[in-house]
Amino acid sequence: MRLELGKIFINDVKFGDTTKVENGVLYVNKDEMLKEIGGDEHIKSIDIEFAHPGEEVRITPVKDVIEPRVKVEGPGGIFPGVISKVDTVGSGRTHALKNVAVVTAGKIVGFQEGIIDMTGPGAEYTPFSQLHNIVVVAEPVDGLKQYDHEAAVRMIGFKAAMYLGEAARNVEPDEVKVYETEPIFESANKYPELPKVGYVYMLQTQGLLHDTYVYGVDAKKIVPTILYPTEIMDGAIVSGNCVSACDKNPTYVHLNNGIIEDLYEKHGKEINFVGVIITNENVYLADKERSSNWTAKLAKFLGLDGVIVSQEGFGNPDTDLIMNCKKIENEGIKTVIVTDEYAGRDGASQSLADADPKANAVVTNGNANEVIVLPPMKKIIGTTDYIDKIAGGFSGSLREDGSIEVEIQAITGATNETGFVKLSSKGF
């Protein structure tokens, strides 16, 4: 499957009479955008604000971050099964607005929502501080159940990203990058001397607002399966979860998965990047056993020499992570796991809830229990009413002067497990 990704770099975002891209600036017609994304009976008000890199702005509580993209050639559309029809995507041509994102915020849905600071020490922990953020603040009707609240805000975010993505349809990209994954036998014949490497992409699917969707299907209902990496770039996987902000995969991360990007960079040179196995993170032991069995079976079926496994979330999913690692290693396939740690504020606690001697190649993205003080900001988009309640916060986190003392798990994307990992084929 071959995908051309046209990248259109945005230097600024402004309100204007017409939603368009001109000279590196994304202009947004606010009234038109509100009309396009509004109309949900569960939401009583929506507003749109901008947050630019370096500004003294705090966005909280953050629900999702989404990059605007549009399908310009080939089958299907962005976010298939959610916004577009359920067509197989990942081929043809897609345009992406780079350096810009839709951020959904507003009244809290679940306690595991996050903070994005656009400047200061907090900005150093989140990649989203470097983007021109179009923040959609959606306020629910009184008494709305949290599941209906989450679903309504999720759909508003996707509609906003799709609306803005249309502005890129007829724009000549600044850069076009080609990503291609051949069918397995063709790929093996093309690169017979290179180690065959796959990526096991663990999706958060524990329920209770910990949900991820594949072609519109709640991923807790699937068994592990194989995707072309380019399908993920076209929005086949989207976030619907409120897992701890530091290590959740917002939809932006699915679209821009750093491990997939790095594997493609090595493809045909140091490794043969065969594809992606997606698997879920379950609650019950039997389900964990089933999914990890299938994951290892698929890795063996593909004839892989090496596998990278990334995890979303922490605690209970640590068992899924270790099961995947152990069973894949038992098939004679070398495995690297990518995770973050919850090692206590002093760093002395056990980093993962599970362990095994076969998990001997680990990439860590840091200790999410590390404490940080975020200075006051001149502007708050959303509300700080829930700072003491979010994961990583505690009673007294929000100080009278507007500063915040929290664990970095409260910062969106702070220790995300699909970040840019330096890969080498030498271990495979």
Coordinates of C-alpha atoms in Angstrom, one line a residue:
M1 CA 0.0 0.0 0.0
R2 CA 1.4 3.4 -1.1
L3 CA 0.5 6.7 0.5
E4 CA 1.7 10.2 -0.5
L5 CA 1.5 12.5 2.5
G6 CA 1.5 16.2 1.4
K7 CA 2.7 18.4 4.3
I8 CA 1.6 22.0 4.4
F9 CA 3.5 23.9 7.0
I10 CA 1.5 26.5 8.9
N11 CA 3.3 29.5 10.5
D12 CA 0.3 31.2 12.1
V13 CA -3.4 30.9 12.7
K14 CA -5.8 33.8 12.5
F15 CA -9.5 34.5 12.3
G16 CA -10.7 35.6 8.8
D17 CA -13.7 36.0 6.5
T18 CA -12.8 32.7 4.7
T19 CA -11.3 29.5 6.0
K20 CA -8.2 29.1 3.8
V21 CA -4.4 28.7 3.7
E22 CA -2.5 31.6 2.3
N23 CA 1.2 32.3 2.6
G24 CA 1.7 29.8 5.4
V25 CA -1.2 31.2 7.4
L26 CA -4.3 29.3 8.3
Y27 CA -7.3 31.7 8.3
V28 CA -10.4 30.5 10.1
N29 CA -13.9 31.7 9.6
K30 CA -15.1 31.3 13.2
D31 CA -18.9 31.6 12.6
E32 CA -18.7 29.1 9.7
M33 CA -16.6 26.7 11.8
L34 CA -19.0 26.9 14.7
K35 CA -21.9 26.1 12.4
E36 CA -20.1 23.1 11.0
I37 CA -19.2 21.5 14.3
G38 CA -22.2 22.5 16.3
G39 CA -25.7 21.2 16.6
D40 CA -25.2 18.4 19.2
E41 CA -28.1 18.4 21.6
H42 CA -25.7 17.4 24.4
I43 CA -23.6 20.6 24.1
K44 CA -25.0 23.9 25.2
S45 CA -22.1 26.1 24.0
I46 CA -19.0 26.0 21.9
D47 CA -16.2 28.6 21.6
I48 CA -13.0 28.7 19.6
E49 CA -9.8 30.2 20.8
F50 CA -6.2 30.2 19.6
A51 CA -3.0 29.3 21.6
H52 CA 0.3 29.9 19.9
P53 CA 3.8 28.7 20.9
G54 CA 5.5 31.0 23.5
E55 CA 2.3 32.6 24.7
E56 CA 1.5 32.7 28.4
V57 CA -1.5 30.4 27.9
R58 CA -2.6 27.3 29.7
I59 CA -5.2 24.9 28.2
T60 CA -7.0 22.6 30.6
P61 CA -8.6 20.1 30.9
V62 CA -7.4 18.8 27.6
K63 CA -9.4 15.9 26.1
D64 CA -8.0 15.2 22.6
V65 CA -5.5 16.7 20.2
I66 CA -6.1 16.2 16.4
E67 CA -4.2 17.2 13.3
P68 CA -6.3 18.4 10.4
R69 CA -6.0 16.2 7.4
V70 CA -7.9 15.7 4.1
K71 CA -8.0 12.8 1.6
V72 CA -7.4 14.2 -1.9
E73 CA -6.8 11.0 -3.9
G74 CA -7.6 7.4 -3.3
P75 CA -10.4 5.5 -1.5
G76 CA -12.0 6.6 1.6
G77 CA -11.7 9.7 3.8
I78 CA -10.1 10.8 7.0
F79 CA -11.4 9.1 10.2
P80 CA -13.2 6.2 8.3
G81 CA -16.1 4.6 10.2
V82 CA -16.3 7.7 12.4
I83 CA -16.7 10.7 10.1
S84 CA -16.1 9.2 6.7
K85 CA -17.6 6.0 5.3
V86 CA -16.1 2.7 6.3
D87 CA -13.6 2.3 3.4
T88 CA -10.1 0.9 3.7
V89 CA -7.8 3.9 3.7
G90 CA -4.0 4.3 3.6
S91 CA -3.4 4.7 -0.1
G92 CA -3.5 7.5 -2.6
R93 CA -2.8 11.0 -1.3
T94 CA -3.5 12.9 1.9
H95 CA -2.8 16.5 2.8
A96 CA -1.9 17.4 6.4
L97 CA -1.8 20.8 8.0
K98 CA 1.5 20.7 10.0
N99 CA 2.4 22.7 13.1
V100 CA -1.3 23.1 13.8
A101 CA -3.8 21.1 15.8
V102 CA -7.4 21.0 17.1
V103 CA -7.5 20.8 20.9
T104 CA -10.8 19.9 22.6
A105 CA -11.3 21.3 26.1
G106 CA -14.0 22.4 28.5
K107 CA -15.7 20.9 31.6
I108 CA -14.0 17.8 32.8
V109 CA -15.3 14.4 31.5
G110 CA -13.0 12.1 33.5
F111 CA -10.3 12.7 36.1
Q112 CA -7.5 11.6 33.7
E113 CA -7.4 14.8 31.5
G114 CA -4.5 17.1 31.1
I115 CA -2.7 20.4 30.8
I116 CA -0.9 22.0 27.9
D117 CA 1.2 25.1 28.8
M118 CA 2.4 27.1 25.8
T119 CA 5.4 28.4 27.6
G120 CA 7.4 27.8 30.7
P121 CA 8.7 24.5 32.2
G122 CA 5.5 22.7 31.4
A123 CA 5.8 23.5 27.7
E124 CA 9.1 21.5 27.6
Y125 CA 7.2 18.3 28.5
T126 CA 4.5 18.5 25.9
P127 CA 5.1 18.4 22.1
F128 CA 1.8 20.2 21.7
S129 CA 3.2 23.5 23.1
Q130 CA 5.1 23.8 19.8
L131 CA 1.9 23.9 17.7
H132 CA -0.6 26.6 16.8
N133 CA -3.6 25.2 18.7
I134 CA -7.2 25.8 17.7
V135 CA -8.9 25.1 21.0
V136 CA -12.5 24.1 20.9
V137 CA -14.1 24.7 24.3
A138 CA -17.3 22.7 24.5
E139 CA -19.7 23.0 27.5
P140 CA -22.2 20.2 28.1
V141 CA -25.8 20.6 29.0
D142 CA -26.5 20.3 32.7
G143 CA -26.8 16.8 34.1
L144 CA -25.3 15.1 31.0
K145 CA -23.8 11.6 31.7
Q146 CA -20.1 11.5 31.2
Y147 CA -20.2 8.9 28.5
D148 CA -22.5 11.0 26.4
H149 CA -20.3 14.0 27.2
E150 CA -17.2 12.3 26.0
A151 CA -18.8 11.1 22.8
A152 CA -20.2 14.5 22.0
V153 CA -16.9 16.3 22.5
R154 CA -15.0 13.6 20.6
M155 CA -17.2 14.0 17.5
I156 CA -16.9 17.8 17.7
G157 CA -13.1 17.5 17.7
F158 CA -13.2 15.2 14.6
K159 CA -15.6 17.5 12.8
A160 CA -13.3 20.5 13.6
A161 CA -10.3 18.7 12.2
M162 CA -12.1 17.6 9.1
Y163 CA -13.5 21.1 8.5
L164 CA -10.0 22.7 8.8
G165 CA -8.5 19.9 6.8
E166 CA -10.6 20.8 3.8
A167 CA -8.6 24.1 3.6
A168 CA -5.6 22.0 2.6
R169 CA -7.4 20.1 -0.3
N170 CA -6.3 22.3 -3.1
V171 CA -3.1 23.7 -1.6
E172 CA 0.2 22.7 -3.1
P173 CA 2.1 21.0 -0.3
D174 CA 5.5 22.3 0.9
E175 CA 6.7 18.7 1.0
V176 CA 5.4 15.4 -0.2
K177 CA 6.6 12.2 1.5
V178 CA 5.9 8.7 0.2
Y179 CA 5.2 5.8 2.5
E180 CA 4.9 2.3 1.1
T181 CA 4.5 -1.1 2.5
E182 CA 4.5 -4.0 0.1
P183 CA 2.6 -7.3 0.6
I184 CA 4.7 -9.6 2.8
F185 CA 6.1 -12.0 0.2
E186 CA 7.0 -9.1 -2.2
S187 CA 8.7 -7.3 0.7
A188 CA 10.6 -10.4 1.8
N189 CA 11.9 -11.0 -1.8
K190 CA 12.8 -7.3 -2.3
Y191 CA 14.9 -7.1 0.9
P192 CA 16.1 -10.7 1.5
E193 CA 19.1 -9.7 3.5
L194 CA 17.4 -7.3 5.9
P195 CA 15.8 -8.3 9.2
K196 CA 12.0 -8.3 9.1
V197 CA 10.7 -5.9 11.8
G198 CA 7.1 -5.4 12.9
Y199 CA 5.4 -3.0 15.3
V200 CA 3.0 -4.2 18.0
Y201 CA 0.7 -1.2 18.7
M202 CA -1.0 -1.7 22.0
L203 CA -4.3 0.3 22.2
Q204 CA -5.9 1.5 25.4
T205 CA -9.2 -0.5 25.6
Q206 CA -10.0 -0.9 29.3
G207 CA -13.4 0.8 29.1
L208 CA -14.8 3.3 31.6
L209 CA -13.6 6.2 29.4
H210 CA -10.5 4.3 28.4
D211 CA -11.4 3.5 24.8
T212 CA -9.8 3.6 21.3
Y213 CA -11.6 3.1 18.0
V214 CA -10.4 1.2 14.9
Y215 CA -12.5 2.1 11.8
G216 CA -15.2 3.2 14.2
V217 CA -15.2 0.0 16.2
D218 CA -14.4 0.0 19.9
A219 CA -11.1 -1.8 20.0
K220 CA -11.9 -3.8 23.1
K221 CA -14.2 -5.8 20.8
I222 CA -11.5 -6.9 18.4
V223 CA -8.9 -9.6 18.4
P224 CA -5.3 -8.6 17.4
T225 CA -5.0 -8.0 13.7
I226 CA -2.7 -6.5 11.0
L227 CA -2.8 -3.0 9.5
Y228 CA -0.8 -1.3 6.9
P229 CA 1.0 1.6 8.7
T230 CA -0.4 4.0 6.2
E231 CA -4.0 3.2 7.3
I232 CA -3.1 4.7 10.7
M233 CA -1.9 7.9 9.0
D234 CA -5.4 8.2 7.4
G235 CA -7.2 8.1 10.8
A236 CA -8.1 4.4 11.0
I237 CA -7.3 4.6 14.7
V238 CA -8.7 7.5 16.8
S239 CA -8.7 8.2 20.5
G240 CA -11.7 8.2 22.8
N241 CA -10.0 7.8 26.1
C242 CA -9.2 9.8 29.2
V243 CA -6.3 7.7 30.4
S244 CA -3.6 9.7 32.2
A245 CA -2.7 12.7 30.1
C246 CA 1.1 12.1 30.1
D247 CA 0.9 8.7 28.3
K248 CA -2.4 8.7 26.4
N249 CA -2.3 8.6 22.7
P250 CA -4.4 11.5 21.4
T251 CA -5.6 11.2 17.9
Y252 CA -2.7 13.5 16.8
V253 CA -0.3 10.8 18.0
H254 CA -2.0 8.0 16.1
L255 CA -1.8 10.2 12.9
N256 CA 1.9 11.0 13.6
N257 CA 3.1 7.9 15.4
G258 CA 6.9 8.4 15.9
I259 CA 7.7 4.7 16.0
I260 CA 6.0 4.2 12.6
E261 CA 7.8 7.2 11.2
D262 CA 11.2 6.0 12.4
L263 CA 10.6 2.5 11.1
Y264 CA 9.8 3.9 7.7
E265 CA 13.0 5.9 7.7
K266 CA 15.0 2.6 8.3
H267 CA 12.8 0.6 5.8
G268 CA 14.8 -0.8 2.9
K269 CA 18.1 0.5 4.4
E270 CA 18.6 -1.2 7.7
I271 CA 15.4 -3.1 8.2
N272 CA 12.4 -4.5 6.3
F273 CA 9.4 -2.8 8.0
V274 CA 6.7 -5.5 7.5
G275 CA 3.7 -3.8 9.1
V276 CA 1.7 -3.2 12.3
I277 CA 0.0 -5.6 14.6
I278 CA -2.7 -3.8 16.6
T279 CA -3.8 -5.4 19.9
N280 CA -5.9 -4.3 22.9
E281 CA -5.3 -3.9 26.6
N282 CA -7.8 -5.9 28.5
V283 CA -9.1 -6.0 32.1
Y284 CA -9.7 -9.8 32.6
L285 CA -6.9 -12.3 32.7
A286 CA -8.4 -14.6 30.1
D287 CA -8.7 -11.7 27.6
K288 CA -5.1 -10.7 28.2
E289 CA -4.0 -14.2 27.5
R290 CA -6.1 -14.4 24.4
S291 CA -4.9 -11.2 22.9
S292 CA -1.2 -11.8 23.7
N293 CA -1.5 -15.3 22.3
W294 CA -2.9 -13.9 19.0
T295 CA -0.2 -11.1 19.0
A296 CA 2.6 -13.6 19.3
K297 CA 1.0 -15.9 16.7
L298 CA 0.7 -13.1 14.2
A299 CA 4.3 -12.0 14.7
K300 CA 5.4 -15.6 14.0
F301 CA 3.1 -15.9 11.1
L302 CA 4.7 -12.8 9.5
G303 CA 8.1 -14.3 9.9
L304 CA 9.4 -11.4 11.9
D305 CA 12.9 -11.2 13.2
G306 CA 12.3 -8.3 15.6
V307 CA 9.3 -6.5 17.1
I308 CA 8.9 -3.2 18.9
V309 CA 6.0 -3.1 21.3
S310 CA 4.5 0.2 22.6
Q311 CA 2.1 0.5 25.5
E312 CA -0.6 3.1 26.2
G313 CA -1.4 3.7 29.9
F314 CA 0.1 2.1 32.9
G315 CA -0.6 -0.3 35.8
N316 CA -3.0 -2.9 34.6
P317 CA -1.8 -2.7 30.9
D318 CA 1.8 -3.4 32.2
T319 CA 0.6 -7.1 32.3
D320 CA -0.5 -7.0 28.7
L321 CA 2.9 -5.4 27.8
I322 CA 4.9 -8.1 29.5
M323 CA 2.7 -10.9 28.2
N324 CA 3.2 -9.7 24.6
C325 CA 6.9 -9.3 25.1
K326 CA 7.4 -12.8 26.8
K327 CA 5.3 -14.7 24.3
I328 CA 6.9 -13.0 21.2
E329 CA 10.3 -13.7 22.6
N330 CA 9.3 -17.4 23.2
E331 CA 8.7 -17.6 19.4
G332 CA 12.3 -16.7 18.9
I333 CA 11.6 -13.1 17.9
K334 CA 13.7 -10.4 19.5
T335 CA 11.5 -7.8 21.3
V336 CA 12.0 -4.2 22.4
I337 CA 9.3 -2.6 24.7
V338 CA 8.6 1.1 24.9
T339 CA 7.0 2.4 28.0
D340 CA 7.0 5.1 30.7
E341 CA 7.5 4.5 34.4
Y342 CA 5.5 5.2 37.5
A343 CA 8.3 4.8 40.0
G344 CA 7.1 7.1 42.8
R345 CA 8.1 10.7 43.3
D346 CA 11.5 9.6 44.7
G347 CA 12.0 7.2 41.8
A348 CA 12.5 4.3 44.2
S349 CA 9.3 2.3 43.6
Q350 CA 8.9 -0.5 41.1
S351 CA 8.6 1.1 37.7
L352 CA 6.1 -1.3 36.1
A353 CA 3.4 -3.4 37.7
D354 CA 4.7 -6.5 36.0
A355 CA 8.1 -7.8 34.8
D356 CA 9.9 -10.7 33.2
P357 CA 13.5 -11.6 32.5
K358 CA 12.7 -11.7 28.8
A359 CA 11.9 -7.9 28.9
N360 CA 15.6 -7.1 28.7
A361 CA 15.4 -4.4 26.0
V362 CA 13.4 -1.5 27.2
V363 CA 13.1 2.1 26.0
T364 CA 11.8 4.4 28.8
N365 CA 10.2 7.7 28.3
G366 CA 10.6 8.8 31.9
N367 CA 9.0 8.7 35.4
A368 CA 5.5 10.1 35.3
N369 CA 5.5 10.6 39.1
E370 CA 8.1 13.3 38.8
V371 CA 6.8 16.5 40.4
I372 CA 6.8 19.9 38.6
V373 CA 5.7 23.4 39.5
L374 CA 3.9 25.2 36.6
P375 CA 4.0 29.0 37.0
P376 CA 0.9 31.2 36.6
M377 CA -0.2 32.0 33.1
K378 CA -1.8 35.2 31.9
K379 CA -4.6 33.3 30.1
I380 CA -6.5 30.1 30.8
I381 CA -8.4 28.4 28.0
G382 CA -10.9 26.1 29.7
T383 CA -10.9 26.1 33.4
T384 CA -8.6 25.2 36.3
D385 CA -11.5 24.2 38.6
Y386 CA -10.5 20.5 38.3
I387 CA -6.7 20.7 38.7
D388 CA -6.8 19.2 42.2
K389 CA -8.8 16.2 40.9
I390 CA -7.0 15.2 37.7
A391 CA -4.5 12.4 37.7
G392 CA -1.2 13.8 38.9
G393 CA -2.9 16.5 41.0
F394 CA -3.8 16.5 44.6
S395 CA -5.5 18.7 47.2
G396 CA -3.7 22.0 47.1
S397 CA -2.2 21.5 43.6
L398 CA -3.7 24.8 42.4
R399 CA -2.1 27.6 44.4
E400 CA -3.6 31.0 45.2
D401 CA -1.3 32.7 42.8
G402 CA -2.4 30.5 39.9
S403 CA 0.7 28.3 39.9
I404 CA 0.2 24.5 39.9
E405 CA 2.2 21.7 41.6
V406 CA 1.5 18.4 39.9
E407 CA 3.2 15.2 38.8
I408 CA 4.1 15.3 35.1
Q409 CA 1.4 12.7 34.4
A410 CA -1.0 15.7 34.4
I411 CA 0.8 17.2 31.3
T412 CA -0.6 16.0 28.0
G413 CA 2.0 13.9 26.1
A414 CA 4.7 14.3 28.7
T415 CA 5.9 10.7 28.6
N416 CA 4.0 9.4 25.6
E417 CA 5.2 5.9 24.6
T418 CA 4.9 6.4 20.8
G419 CA 7.4 9.2 20.7
F420 CA 10.5 9.3 18.5
V421 CA 12.6 6.3 19.4
K422 CA 16.1 6.0 18.0
L423 CA 16.1 2.6 16.3
S424 CA 19.0 0.4 15.2
S425 CA 18.8 -2.8 13.2
K426 CA 21.9 -4.1 15.0
G427 CA 19.9 -5.7 17.8
F428 CA 17.8 -7.6 15.2

